[in-house]
Amino acid sequence: MSTCPPRATRRPRSRATTQRRAPTRCRPEGGRARHNDRVIEQGHNRRRAAVTLLGYTSFLLIGWAGVLVPALIRPIEDAFGQSDAGIGVFYLIFAAFAALGQASGGLLTERVGRRTVLVAAGLLLGTGLAALALAPTWAVFMAAAVPAGLGGGAIDGGVNGLFLALHPRPRGGALNRLHLFFAIGALVAPFVAGRLVIAGIAWPAVLLATGVVALAVALFFGIVEMPSGRVEWAASAAVEPSVDPATRPEADGSRSRERRIGIDARPFAFLAVGIGSYVAAEIGVSNWVVRFFDSAPLDVATASLSLFWGGLTAGRLLSSAIADRFDPVAFAAGSVGLAAAALVGAVLAPSVPLSIALFALGGVCFGPVYPMIMVVGGTLYPHRLAAVSGGLGGAAVVGSIFYPPLVGLISVQVGIGAGMLGAGLLSVVCAVALVGASFFARRLSVRPDPAGTTAAGAGPG
């Protein structure tokens, strides 16, 4: 029914009045398009807020879970009669399967969807943590590192890809906020776990409770709507049969694409070297900074580690507010370059307090590097977000496998200070690799989609 009055009852208007005021257009009574659009937008915003909150929770979880075994190393060694060498093998297995989970999770997302992969990852992490808690023998404990590493790695890479899809631009602040929660989890877990054990809580209970939380996160991954991440290979070939399969873009639940990217692997290779070098330096410092201050009292040495992670957390918090104002490559390369200078200064500092302060400053500068490299990858390959985030995450874990054990050998042969200087050198390698990625990225061939459509990226996973 029309809401317009009958023509006979309308008041006649003068020509001047008509010129001053545009005539009112009649609209059907049911035509509440503006209100309905607002309701739809509000519903979309609520769903986006829900998946964002779930992403924060999952990163808080994997940050917490990733340092639980190091935090509980003493009671674990006592329970199974193991030495540092046995724990080192556990770390190696966990890190190797975390890298596999990151890389394979991204590729699987393009085929079966992000939701399926993240649900499976949460179940693997929860099952692995429960198996660690209930393991009757050391062999079972070591075997439990496989599902725990796979699940944690797949969540890491999967949620990075999810946030790249949720925040097409700008991404810097969003990724830094996400990784802030990882840093908070890693910062808080050792303190809380240690206090619980001191209070009389058995260490397996801490792992088991964390496993239950991981299973709950898996449940929510199955409920919350999120961008799919699937790639419609057949549809891509139908649009342009001559396109190489490696260049087919991520559809994210939609067959329309904003642009087609000619894949040049060199920028990705440089990014992989950069993120691997960064993580090698970061974990190298984190694992060995307490040993570096061996001559200082234990509380001072452990405070250096807390301040390093506190600085990293502060760096991500600060970057979440300012990162989008800068070019992501310049911001990441500049940050890691400053971190390199801070690490070298910390090793050469004449006093312990100054050295600790410089390590903390290095943590602040390290803070935005990992998320900003993810931003660069998402910008260069916007239709392969799942594969790119998983591949870069896998390269990062490889860095964590490669250098930290090497620091121990360097310490024995040359001294722990040389190992810390090596972390500074790796930071320089990261900065150079980022510049190289930016240089070769200019060779990417980009042209508009002939249909002129925009990739929606909003299909459920």
Coordinates of C-alpha atoms in Angstrom, one line a residue:
M1 CA 0.0 0.0 0.0
S2 CA 1.4 3.4 -0.9
T3 CA 2.0 6.0 1.7
C4 CA 1.6 8.9 -0.7
P5 CA -1.5 11.0 -0.3
P6 CA -4.1 11.1 -3.1
R7 CA -3.4 13.6 -5.8
A8 CA -6.6 15.5 -5.2
T9 CA -5.6 16.3 -1.6
R10 CA -2.2 17.6 -2.4
R11 CA -1.7 21.3 -1.8
P12 CA -0.7 23.1 -5.0
R13 CA 2.8 24.7 -5.0
S14 CA 4.0 27.8 -6.7
R15 CA 6.8 27.5 -9.2
A16 CA 9.2 29.3 -6.9
T17 CA 8.4 26.8 -4.1
T18 CA 8.9 23.9 -6.5
Q19 CA 12.3 25.3 -7.5
R20 CA 13.4 25.7 -3.9
R21 CA 12.4 22.3 -2.7
A22 CA 12.6 19.1 -4.6
P23 CA 9.4 17.1 -4.8
T24 CA 9.0 14.2 -2.4
R25 CA 9.1 10.8 -4.1
C26 CA 6.5 8.2 -3.2
R27 CA 7.8 5.0 -1.7
P28 CA 6.0 1.8 -1.1
E29 CA 5.0 1.2 2.5
G30 CA 7.2 -1.9 2.7
G31 CA 10.2 -0.1 1.2
R32 CA 12.3 0.3 4.3
A33 CA 15.5 -0.2 2.4
R34 CA 17.6 2.1 4.5
H35 CA 16.5 0.6 7.8
N36 CA 16.9 -2.9 6.4
D37 CA 20.4 -2.1 5.1
R38 CA 21.3 -0.9 8.5
V39 CA 20.0 -4.0 10.1
I40 CA 22.0 -6.2 7.6
E41 CA 25.1 -4.1 8.2
Q42 CA 24.7 -4.4 12.0
G43 CA 24.3 -8.1 11.7
H44 CA 27.5 -8.3 9.6
N45 CA 29.3 -6.2 12.1
R46 CA 28.2 -8.5 14.9
R47 CA 29.4 -11.6 13.0
R48 CA 32.7 -9.8 12.3
A49 CA 33.1 -8.9 15.9
A50 CA 32.4 -12.5 17.0
V51 CA 35.0 -14.0 14.6
T52 CA 37.5 -11.3 15.6
L53 CA 37.0 -12.1 19.3
L54 CA 37.4 -15.8 18.6
G55 CA 40.7 -15.0 16.7
Y56 CA 42.0 -13.1 19.7
T57 CA 41.0 -16.0 22.0
S58 CA 42.7 -18.6 19.8
F59 CA 46.0 -16.6 19.7
L60 CA 45.9 -16.1 23.5
L61 CA 45.5 -19.9 23.7
I62 CA 48.4 -20.8 21.4
G63 CA 50.6 -18.2 23.0
W64 CA 49.8 -19.7 26.4
A65 CA 50.1 -23.4 25.2
G66 CA 53.3 -22.8 23.3
V67 CA 55.3 -22.0 26.5
L68 CA 53.6 -24.4 28.9
V69 CA 56.1 -27.2 28.6
P70 CA 59.1 -24.8 28.9
A71 CA 57.4 -23.3 32.0
L72 CA 56.8 -26.7 33.5
I73 CA 60.2 -28.2 32.4
R74 CA 61.4 -29.0 35.9
P75 CA 58.5 -31.1 37.1
I76 CA 58.2 -32.8 33.7
E77 CA 61.9 -33.8 33.7
D78 CA 61.5 -35.1 37.3
A79 CA 58.3 -37.1 36.4
F80 CA 59.9 -38.9 33.4
G81 CA 63.5 -38.9 34.5
Q82 CA 64.6 -36.9 31.5
S83 CA 67.5 -34.5 30.9
D84 CA 67.7 -31.3 28.9
A85 CA 68.6 -33.4 25.9
G86 CA 65.3 -35.3 26.0
I87 CA 63.3 -32.0 26.4
G88 CA 65.3 -30.7 23.4
V89 CA 64.1 -33.6 21.3
F90 CA 60.6 -32.9 22.3
Y91 CA 60.9 -29.2 21.3
L92 CA 62.3 -30.3 17.9
I93 CA 59.3 -32.6 17.3
F94 CA 56.8 -30.0 18.4
A95 CA 58.4 -27.3 16.2
A96 CA 58.7 -29.5 13.2
F97 CA 55.0 -30.5 13.2
A98 CA 54.0 -27.0 14.0
A99 CA 55.7 -25.9 10.8
L100 CA 53.9 -28.8 8.9
G101 CA 50.6 -27.7 10.4
Q102 CA 51.1 -24.1 9.3
A103 CA 52.0 -24.9 5.7
S104 CA 49.6 -27.8 5.2
G105 CA 46.8 -25.9 6.9
G106 CA 47.0 -23.1 4.4
L107 CA 46.8 -25.4 1.4
L108 CA 44.0 -27.5 2.9
T109 CA 42.0 -24.3 3.5
E110 CA 42.0 -23.6 -0.2
R111 CA 40.4 -27.0 -0.8
V112 CA 38.1 -27.7 2.1
G113 CA 37.5 -24.3 3.7
R114 CA 38.9 -22.4 6.7
R115 CA 36.2 -23.5 9.1
T116 CA 36.9 -27.2 8.6
V117 CA 40.7 -26.7 9.0
L118 CA 40.4 -24.6 12.1
V119 CA 37.9 -27.0 13.8
A120 CA 40.3 -29.9 13.1
A121 CA 43.2 -27.8 14.3
G122 CA 41.5 -27.0 17.6
L123 CA 40.6 -30.7 18.1
L124 CA 44.2 -31.7 17.4
L125 CA 45.6 -29.2 19.8
G126 CA 43.1 -30.1 22.6
T127 CA 43.7 -33.8 22.1
G128 CA 47.5 -33.3 22.0
L129 CA 47.5 -31.3 25.3
A130 CA 45.3 -33.9 26.9
A131 CA 47.6 -36.6 25.8
L132 CA 50.6 -34.7 27.2
A133 CA 48.8 -34.4 30.6
L134 CA 47.8 -38.1 30.7
A135 CA 50.9 -39.7 29.2
P136 CA 52.1 -42.6 31.3
T137 CA 55.5 -42.9 29.6
W138 CA 58.0 -40.6 28.0
A139 CA 57.4 -42.2 24.6
V140 CA 53.7 -41.3 24.8
F141 CA 54.6 -37.8 25.9
M142 CA 56.9 -37.4 22.9
A143 CA 54.2 -38.8 20.5
A144 CA 51.7 -36.3 21.9
A145 CA 53.9 -33.5 20.5
V146 CA 52.7 -34.5 17.0
P147 CA 49.0 -33.6 17.3
A148 CA 49.8 -30.6 19.6
G149 CA 52.3 -29.2 17.2
L150 CA 50.1 -29.8 14.2
G151 CA 47.0 -28.2 15.8
G152 CA 48.9 -25.2 17.2
G153 CA 50.6 -24.5 13.9
A154 CA 47.4 -24.8 11.9
I155 CA 45.6 -22.4 14.2
D156 CA 48.5 -19.9 13.9
G157 CA 48.5 -19.9 10.1
G158 CA 44.8 -20.3 9.8
V159 CA 43.9 -17.3 12.0
N160 CA 46.5 -15.1 10.4
G161 CA 44.9 -15.9 7.0
L162 CA 41.5 -15.2 8.5
F163 CA 42.5 -11.8 9.7
L164 CA 44.0 -10.9 6.4
A165 CA 40.7 -11.8 4.8
L166 CA 38.6 -9.9 7.4
H167 CA 40.7 -6.7 7.1
P168 CA 41.6 -6.2 3.5
R169 CA 42.7 -2.7 4.3
P170 CA 44.2 -1.5 6.5
R171 CA 45.8 -4.6 7.9
G172 CA 48.7 -3.4 10.0
G173 CA 46.7 -2.5 13.1
A174 CA 44.5 -5.6 12.9
L175 CA 47.4 -8.0 12.6
N176 CA 49.4 -6.3 15.4
R177 CA 46.3 -6.5 17.7
L178 CA 46.0 -10.2 16.9
H179 CA 49.6 -10.9 17.7
L180 CA 49.4 -8.8 20.8
F181 CA 47.2 -11.6 22.3
F182 CA 49.8 -14.2 21.4
A183 CA 52.4 -12.2 23.3
I184 CA 50.1 -11.8 26.3
G185 CA 49.5 -15.5 26.4
A186 CA 53.2 -16.3 26.2
L187 CA 54.0 -13.6 28.8
V188 CA 51.4 -14.7 31.4
A189 CA 51.6 -18.5 31.1
P190 CA 55.0 -19.1 32.8
F191 CA 54.0 -16.9 35.8
V192 CA 50.5 -18.5 36.2
A193 CA 51.6 -22.0 35.6
G194 CA 54.5 -21.7 38.0
R195 CA 52.2 -20.2 40.7
L196 CA 49.7 -23.0 40.3
V197 CA 52.4 -25.7 40.7
I198 CA 53.8 -24.0 43.7
A199 CA 50.3 -23.9 45.2
G200 CA 50.1 -27.6 44.9
I201 CA 48.3 -28.1 41.6
A202 CA 49.8 -31.0 39.7
W203 CA 51.4 -30.0 36.4
P204 CA 49.3 -32.4 34.3
A205 CA 46.2 -30.6 35.5
V206 CA 47.5 -27.3 33.9
L207 CA 48.0 -29.0 30.6
L208 CA 44.7 -30.9 30.7
A209 CA 42.7 -27.7 31.5
T210 CA 44.4 -25.9 28.6
G211 CA 43.4 -28.9 26.4
V212 CA 39.8 -28.5 27.4
V213 CA 39.9 -24.8 26.5
A214 CA 41.3 -25.8 23.1
L215 CA 38.4 -28.1 22.5
A216 CA 36.0 -25.3 23.4
V217 CA 37.7 -23.0 20.9
A218 CA 37.3 -25.8 18.2
L219 CA 33.6 -25.9 19.0
F220 CA 33.3 -22.1 18.4
F221 CA 35.3 -22.4 15.2
G222 CA 32.5 -24.6 14.0
I223 CA 29.8 -22.2 15.0
V224 CA 31.0 -18.7 14.0
E225 CA 30.7 -17.6 10.4
M226 CA 33.9 -16.7 8.7
P227 CA 35.4 -16.2 5.2
S228 CA 35.8 -19.6 3.6
G229 CA 39.2 -19.3 2.0
R230 CA 38.3 -22.0 -0.6
V231 CA 39.6 -21.5 -4.1
E232 CA 37.2 -22.3 -7.0
W233 CA 39.7 -24.0 -9.3
A234 CA 37.2 -25.0 -12.0
A235 CA 35.6 -21.5 -12.0
S236 CA 38.9 -19.8 -12.4
A237 CA 39.8 -22.0 -15.3
A238 CA 36.4 -21.3 -16.9
V239 CA 37.0 -17.6 -16.7
E240 CA 40.5 -17.8 -18.1
P241 CA 41.7 -21.2 -19.3
S242 CA 45.2 -20.1 -20.1
V243 CA 45.9 -19.2 -16.5
D244 CA 48.5 -21.4 -14.8
P245 CA 46.9 -23.3 -11.9
A246 CA 49.5 -21.7 -9.5
T247 CA 48.1 -18.3 -10.2
R248 CA 44.5 -19.0 -9.5
P249 CA 43.2 -16.7 -6.8
E250 CA 41.5 -17.4 -3.5
A251 CA 37.8 -17.1 -4.0
D252 CA 36.8 -17.0 -0.3
G253 CA 33.4 -18.4 -1.2
S254 CA 32.8 -16.2 -4.2
R255 CA 33.6 -16.8 -7.9
S256 CA 34.1 -13.1 -8.6
R257 CA 37.6 -11.6 -8.4
E258 CA 38.9 -8.1 -8.2
R259 CA 42.1 -8.7 -10.0
R260 CA 44.3 -11.5 -11.3
I261 CA 47.8 -11.8 -10.0
G262 CA 50.6 -13.2 -12.1
I263 CA 52.5 -15.1 -9.4
D264 CA 56.2 -14.3 -9.0
A265 CA 57.6 -16.5 -6.3
R266 CA 60.6 -14.3 -5.6
P267 CA 58.8 -11.8 -3.3
F268 CA 57.3 -14.7 -1.3
A269 CA 60.8 -16.3 -1.1
F270 CA 62.2 -13.1 0.3
L271 CA 59.4 -12.8 2.8
A272 CA 59.9 -16.4 3.9
V273 CA 63.6 -15.7 4.5
G274 CA 62.7 -12.5 6.3
I275 CA 60.2 -14.1 8.7
G276 CA 62.4 -17.1 9.3
S277 CA 65.3 -14.9 10.2
Y278 CA 63.2 -12.8 12.4
V279 CA 61.8 -15.7 14.4
A280 CA 65.2 -17.3 14.6
A281 CA 66.5 -14.1 16.2
E282 CA 63.5 -13.6 18.5
I283 CA 63.5 -17.2 19.8
G284 CA 67.3 -17.3 20.0
V285 CA 67.2 -14.3 22.4
S286 CA 64.2 -15.6 24.3
N287 CA 65.7 -19.0 24.9
W288 CA 69.2 -17.9 25.8
V289 CA 69.0 -14.4 27.4
V290 CA 68.8 -15.9 30.9
R291 CA 72.0 -17.9 30.2
F292 CA 73.6 -14.7 28.8
F293 CA 73.2 -13.1 32.3
D294 CA 74.6 -16.2 34.0
S295 CA 76.9 -14.1 36.2
A296 CA 73.9 -12.1 37.6
P297 CA 71.5 -13.3 40.3
L298 CA 68.8 -15.6 39.1
D299 CA 66.0 -13.1 39.7
V300 CA 67.8 -10.5 37.6
A301 CA 68.5 -13.0 34.8
T302 CA 64.8 -14.1 34.7
A303 CA 63.7 -10.5 34.8
S304 CA 65.6 -9.9 31.6
L305 CA 63.4 -12.5 29.9
S306 CA 60.2 -11.0 31.3
L307 CA 61.3 -7.5 30.2
F308 CA 62.1 -8.8 26.7
W309 CA 58.6 -10.3 26.3
G310 CA 57.1 -7.3 28.0
G311 CA 58.8 -5.1 25.5
L312 CA 57.6 -7.3 22.6
T313 CA 54.0 -7.0 24.0
A314 CA 54.3 -3.2 24.3
G315 CA 55.7 -3.0 20.8
R316 CA 52.7 -4.8 19.3
L317 CA 50.3 -2.7 21.4
L318 CA 51.9 0.5 20.2
S319 CA 52.0 -0.7 16.6
S320 CA 48.4 -1.6 16.6
A321 CA 47.7 2.1 16.9
I322 CA 50.2 3.5 14.4
A323 CA 51.2 0.8 11.9
D324 CA 48.6 1.7 9.3
R325 CA 50.1 5.1 8.9
F326 CA 53.2 3.7 7.4
D327 CA 54.2 1.6 4.4
P328 CA 54.3 -2.0 5.8
V329 CA 57.7 -2.9 4.3
A330 CA 59.3 0.3 5.6
F331 CA 57.8 -0.1 9.0
A332 CA 58.8 -3.8 9.4
A333 CA 62.3 -3.3 8.0
G334 CA 62.9 -0.2 10.1
S335 CA 61.6 -1.9 13.2
V336 CA 63.8 -5.0 12.8
G337 CA 66.8 -2.8 11.9
L338 CA 66.4 -0.9 15.2
A339 CA 66.0 -4.3 17.0
A340 CA 69.4 -5.4 15.5
A341 CA 71.1 -2.3 16.8
A342 CA 69.5 -2.8 20.3
L343 CA 70.7 -6.4 20.4
V344 CA 74.3 -5.5 19.5
G345 CA 74.2 -2.7 22.0
A346 CA 72.9 -5.1 24.7
V347 CA 75.7 -7.6 24.1
L348 CA 78.4 -4.9 24.2
A349 CA 76.9 -2.8 27.0
P350 CA 79.3 -2.3 29.9
S351 CA 76.7 -2.9 32.7
V352 CA 74.0 -5.4 33.4
P353 CA 71.2 -2.8 33.8
L354 CA 72.0 -1.1 30.5
S355 CA 72.2 -4.5 28.8
I356 CA 68.8 -5.6 30.2
A357 CA 67.2 -2.3 29.1
L358 CA 68.6 -2.7 25.6
F359 CA 67.2 -6.2 25.4
A360 CA 63.8 -4.8 26.4
L361 CA 64.1 -2.2 23.7
G362 CA 64.9 -4.9 21.2
G363 CA 61.7 -6.6 22.3
V364 CA 59.7 -3.4 21.6
C365 CA 61.3 -3.1 18.1
F366 CA 60.7 -6.8 17.4
G367 CA 57.0 -6.5 18.3
P368 CA 55.5 -5.4 15.0
V369 CA 57.8 -7.4 12.7
Y370 CA 56.0 -10.7 12.4
P371 CA 52.5 -9.3 11.9
M372 CA 53.7 -6.7 9.4
I373 CA 55.4 -9.4 7.3
M374 CA 52.1 -11.1 7.2
V375 CA 50.5 -7.9 6.1
V376 CA 53.1 -7.5 3.2
G377 CA 52.3 -11.1 2.1
G378 CA 48.6 -10.5 2.2
T379 CA 49.1 -7.3 0.2
L380 CA 51.2 -9.0 -2.5
Y381 CA 49.0 -12.1 -2.9
P382 CA 45.5 -11.0 -1.9
H383 CA 43.8 -14.0 -3.4
R384 CA 46.0 -16.7 -1.8
L385 CA 45.7 -15.5 1.8
A386 CA 45.4 -19.0 3.3
A387 CA 48.4 -20.4 1.4
V388 CA 50.5 -17.3 2.0
S389 CA 49.8 -17.1 5.7
G390 CA 50.4 -20.8 6.1
G391 CA 53.6 -20.8 4.1
L392 CA 55.1 -17.8 5.9
G393 CA 54.1 -19.3 9.3
G394 CA 55.9 -22.5 8.3
A395 CA 59.0 -20.6 7.4
A396 CA 58.8 -18.8 10.7
V397 CA 58.8 -22.1 12.6
V398 CA 61.7 -23.4 10.5
G399 CA 63.6 -20.4 11.8
S400 CA 62.8 -21.3 15.4
I401 CA 64.1 -24.8 14.7
F402 CA 67.3 -23.7 13.0
Y403 CA 69.0 -21.1 15.2
P404 CA 68.2 -21.5 18.9
P405 CA 69.9 -25.0 19.1
L406 CA 72.8 -23.5 17.2
V407 CA 73.3 -20.8 19.9
G408 CA 74.1 -23.6 22.3
L409 CA 76.9 -24.9 20.1
I410 CA 78.2 -21.4 19.5
S411 CA 78.1 -20.8 23.3
V412 CA 80.3 -23.8 23.9
Q413 CA 82.8 -23.0 21.1
V414 CA 83.0 -19.2 21.2
G415 CA 80.7 -17.8 24.0
I416 CA 77.1 -17.0 24.5
G417 CA 77.7 -13.4 23.5
A418 CA 78.6 -14.5 20.0
G419 CA 75.2 -16.3 19.8
M420 CA 73.4 -13.1 20.8
L421 CA 75.3 -11.1 18.2
G422 CA 74.2 -13.8 15.7
A423 CA 70.6 -12.9 16.6
G424 CA 71.4 -9.3 15.7
L425 CA 72.9 -10.4 12.4
L426 CA 69.8 -12.4 11.6
S427 CA 67.7 -9.3 12.3
V428 CA 69.8 -7.5 9.6
V429 CA 69.1 -10.4 7.2
C430 CA 65.4 -10.0 7.9
A431 CA 65.5 -6.2 7.0
V432 CA 67.5 -6.9 3.8
A433 CA 65.0 -9.7 2.8
L434 CA 62.1 -7.4 3.2
V435 CA 63.7 -4.8 1.0
G436 CA 64.3 -7.5 -1.6
A437 CA 60.7 -8.6 -1.4
S438 CA 59.6 -5.1 -2.1
F439 CA 62.0 -4.8 -5.0
F440 CA 60.8 -7.9 -6.8
A441 CA 57.2 -7.3 -6.0
R442 CA 57.2 -4.6 -8.6
R443 CA 57.5 -7.3 -11.2
L444 CA 54.1 -8.7 -10.3
S445 CA 51.7 -8.3 -13.2
V446 CA 48.4 -7.0 -12.1
R447 CA 45.4 -6.2 -14.3
P448 CA 41.7 -5.6 -13.5
D449 CA 39.2 -8.5 -13.8
P450 CA 37.4 -8.1 -17.1
A451 CA 34.1 -8.4 -15.4
G452 CA 34.9 -5.5 -13.1
T453 CA 33.7 -7.4 -10.1
T454 CA 34.9 -7.4 -6.5
A455 CA 35.9 -10.4 -4.5
A456 CA 33.4 -10.7 -1.7
G457 CA 35.3 -13.1 0.5
A458 CA 32.4 -13.6 2.8
G459 CA 31.3 -17.1 2.2
P460 CA 30.9 -19.4 5.2
G461 CA 33.7 -21.8 5.9

